[in-house]
Coordinates of C-alpha atoms in Angstrom, one line a residue:
X1 CA 11.2 -24.3 -6.6
X2 CA 14.4 -25.5 -5.1
X3 CA 12.6 -25.5 -1.5
X4 CA 10.2 -28.2 -2.7
X5 CA 13.0 -30.5 -3.7
X6 CA 14.4 -33.0 -1.1
X7 CA 17.8 -32.0 0.3
X8 CA 20.8 -34.1 -0.5
X9 CA 24.4 -33.4 0.5
X10 CA 27.2 -33.7 -2.1
X11 CA 29.0 -36.7 -0.3
X12 CA 25.7 -38.5 -0.2
X13 CA 25.1 -37.7 -3.8
X14 CA 28.5 -39.1 -4.8
X15 CA 27.9 -42.2 -2.8
X16 CA 24.6 -42.9 -4.4
X17 CA 26.1 -42.5 -8.0
X18 CA 29.0 -44.7 -7.0
X19 CA 26.8 -47.5 -5.8
X20 CA 24.7 -47.2 -8.8
X21 CA 27.7 -47.5 -11.0
X22 CA 29.1 -50.4 -9.2
X23 CA 25.6 -52.2 -9.4
X24 CA 25.5 -51.6 -13.1
X25 CA 29.0 -52.8 -13.5
X26 CA 28.3 -56.0 -11.5
X27 CA 25.2 -56.8 -13.5
X28 CA 27.0 -56.1 -16.7
X29 CA 29.8 -58.6 -15.8
X30 CA 27.3 -61.3 -15.1
X31 CA 25.5 -60.7 -18.5
X32 CA 28.1 -59.9 -21.0
X33 CA 25.5 -60.5 -23.9
X34 CA 23.7 -57.2 -23.0
X35 CA 24.9 -54.4 -25.1
X36 CA 24.2 -51.0 -23.6
X37 CA 26.1 -47.8 -23.1
X38 CA 26.8 -47.9 -19.3
X39 CA 28.4 -44.4 -19.2
X40 CA 25.3 -42.9 -20.9
X41 CA 23.0 -44.7 -18.4
X42 CA 25.0 -43.5 -15.5
X43 CA 25.0 -39.9 -16.8
X44 CA 21.2 -39.9 -17.4
X45 CA 20.8 -41.3 -13.7
X46 CA 22.9 -38.4 -12.4
X47 CA 21.0 -35.8 -14.5
X48 CA 17.6 -37.1 -13.1
X49 CA 19.0 -36.9 -9.5
X50 CA 20.3 -33.4 -10.2
X51 CA 17.0 -32.3 -11.5
X52 CA 15.0 -33.8 -8.5
X53 CA 17.2 -33.0 -5.7
X54 CA 18.5 -30.0 -3.9
X55 CA 22.3 -30.7 -3.5
X56 CA 24.1 -28.9 -0.9
X57 CA 27.9 -28.9 -0.4
X58 CA 28.2 -29.6 3.3
X59 CA 26.0 -29.6 6.4
X60 CA 27.7 -26.4 7.8
X61 CA 26.8 -24.6 4.4
X62 CA 23.3 -25.7 4.9
X63 CA 23.3 -24.2 8.6
X64 CA 24.8 -21.0 7.2
X65 CA 22.1 -20.7 4.6
X66 CA 19.4 -21.1 7.2
X67 CA 21.0 -18.5 9.4
X68 CA 21.4 -16.1 6.5
X69 CA 17.7 -16.7 5.6
X70 CA 16.6 -16.1 9.2
X71 CA 18.6 -12.7 9.2
X72 CA 17.1 -11.7 5.9
X73 CA 13.5 -12.5 7.3
X74 CA 14.3 -10.5 10.4
X75 CA 15.4 -7.5 8.2
X76 CA 12.5 -7.8 5.9
X77 CA 10.1 -7.7 9.0
X78 CA 12.1 -4.7 10.4
X79 CA 11.9 -2.9 7.0
X80 CA 8.3 -3.6 6.9
X81 CA 7.7 -2.1 10.3
X82 CA 9.7 0.9 9.4
X83 CA 7.7 1.4 6.2
X84 CA 4.4 1.2 8.1
X85 CA 5.7 3.7 10.7
X86 CA 6.9 6.1 8.0
X87 CA 3.4 5.8 6.3
X88 CA 1.6 6.4 9.5
X89 CA 3.9 9.4 10.4
X90 CA 3.5 10.9 6.8
X91 CA -0.4 10.5 7.1
X92 CA -0.3 12.2 10.6
X93 CA 2.1 15.0 9.2
X94 CA -0.2 15.6 6.2
X95 CA -3.3 15.8 8.5
X96 CA -1.5 18.3 10.8
X97 CA -0.5 20.5 7.9
X98 CA -4.1 20.4 6.5
X99 CA -5.5 21.3 9.9
X100 CA -3.0 24.2 10.3
X101 CA -3.9 25.5 6.8
X102 CA -7.7 25.2 7.5
X103 CA -7.2 27.1 10.7
X104 CA -5.0 29.9 9.0
X105 CA -7.7 30.3 6.3
X106 CA -10.4 30.5 9.0
X107 CA -8.7 33.0 10.9
X108 CA -7.6 35.2 8.0
X109 CA -10.8 34.9 6.0
X110 CA -12.3 38.3 5.1
X111 CA -15.5 39.1 6.6
X112 CA -17.7 40.5 3.9
X113 CA -20.9 42.3 5.0
X114 CA -23.7 42.4 2.6
X115 CA -25.6 45.7 2.7
X116 CA -28.5 46.9 0.6
X117 CA -27.1 48.6 -2.5
X118 CA -28.7 52.1 -2.7
X119 CA -31.2 52.3 -5.7
X120 CA -30.3 55.1 -8.2
X121 CA -33.4 57.0 -8.8
X122 CA -32.2 58.2 -12.1
X123 CA -32.3 54.7 -13.6
X124 CA -36.0 54.5 -13.7
X125 CA -36.6 58.0 -14.8
X126 CA -33.9 58.2 -17.6
X127 CA -35.7 57.5 -20.9
X128 CA -32.5 57.1 -22.9
X129 CA -31.2 54.4 -20.6
X130 CA -34.6 52.6 -20.7
X131 CA -34.7 52.8 -24.5
X132 CA -31.0 51.4 -24.7
X133 CA -31.9 48.5 -22.5
X134 CA -34.8 47.7 -24.5
X135 CA -32.8 47.8 -27.7
X136 CA -30.1 45.6 -26.0
X137 CA -32.9 43.1 -25.0
X138 CA -34.3 42.9 -28.5
X139 CA -30.7 42.5 -30.0
X140 CA -30.1 39.7 -27.5
X141 CA -33.3 37.9 -28.6
X142 CA -32.4 38.3 -32.3
X143 CA -29.0 37.0 -31.8
X144 CA -30.4 34.0 -29.8
X145 CA -32.8 33.3 -32.7
X146 CA -30.0 33.5 -35.3
X147 CA -27.8 31.0 -33.2
X148 CA -30.7 28.6 -33.1
X149 CA -31.3 29.0 -37.0
X150 CA -27.6 28.5 -37.5
X151 CA -27.5 25.3 -35.3
X152 CA -30.5 23.9 -37.1
X153 CA -28.9 24.5 -40.5
X154 CA -25.6 23.0 -39.3
X155 CA -27.4 19.9 -38.0
X156 CA -29.2 19.5 -41.4
X157 CA -25.8 19.6 -43.2
X158 CA -24.4 17.0 -40.7
X159 CA -27.3 14.7 -41.2
X160 CA -26.9 15.1 -45.1
X161 CA -23.2 14.4 -44.9
X162 CA -23.7 11.5 -42.6
X163 CA -26.1 10.0 -45.1
X164 CA -23.5 10.6 -48.0
X165 CA -20.7 9.1 -45.8
X166 CA -22.8 5.9 -45.2
X167 CA -23.5 5.6 -48.9
X168 CA -19.9 6.0 -49.9
X169 CA -18.7 3.6 -47.2
X170 CA -21.2 0.9 -48.2
X171 CA -20.2 1.4 -51.8
X172 CA -16.5 1.0 -50.9
X173 CA -17.2 -2.0 -48.7
X174 CA -19.0 -3.7 -51.7
X175 CA -15.9 -3.2 -54.0

């Protein structure tokens, strides 16, 4: 915000205030019938100037501020370049590590050979095994039916309780 205000040096500010004060004093001496608080007017004038001007101590300090700002901007630019380089190197490092890991995995991956599994001839001819498998199949089907029946019963209860909840909620909201 201070950068938008016009720059005024302290000696110039003091001179303007002094000129204003002497002008007021001169006019007041010409018109003694005017009754105003001169000190208050001068103070308000100074306050308005202070609000609207960027007052610097001396010209040398202004140059020092410009030099310091230039150094700060140069350092910020350098820091930004360093940050960009670090991000670039980090990305390259991560990519190199990823490539090395993929290469290691590809080199050390187990080679699995799929072969035909020999069929056990006793499986088809063993009547006890066939009977046990059939019993297991029917038990699985019964269990699936019971799960479906239980789900239907639970859904019916949920629907019943939702209706009850809505009734109670509407009764409570009416109260």
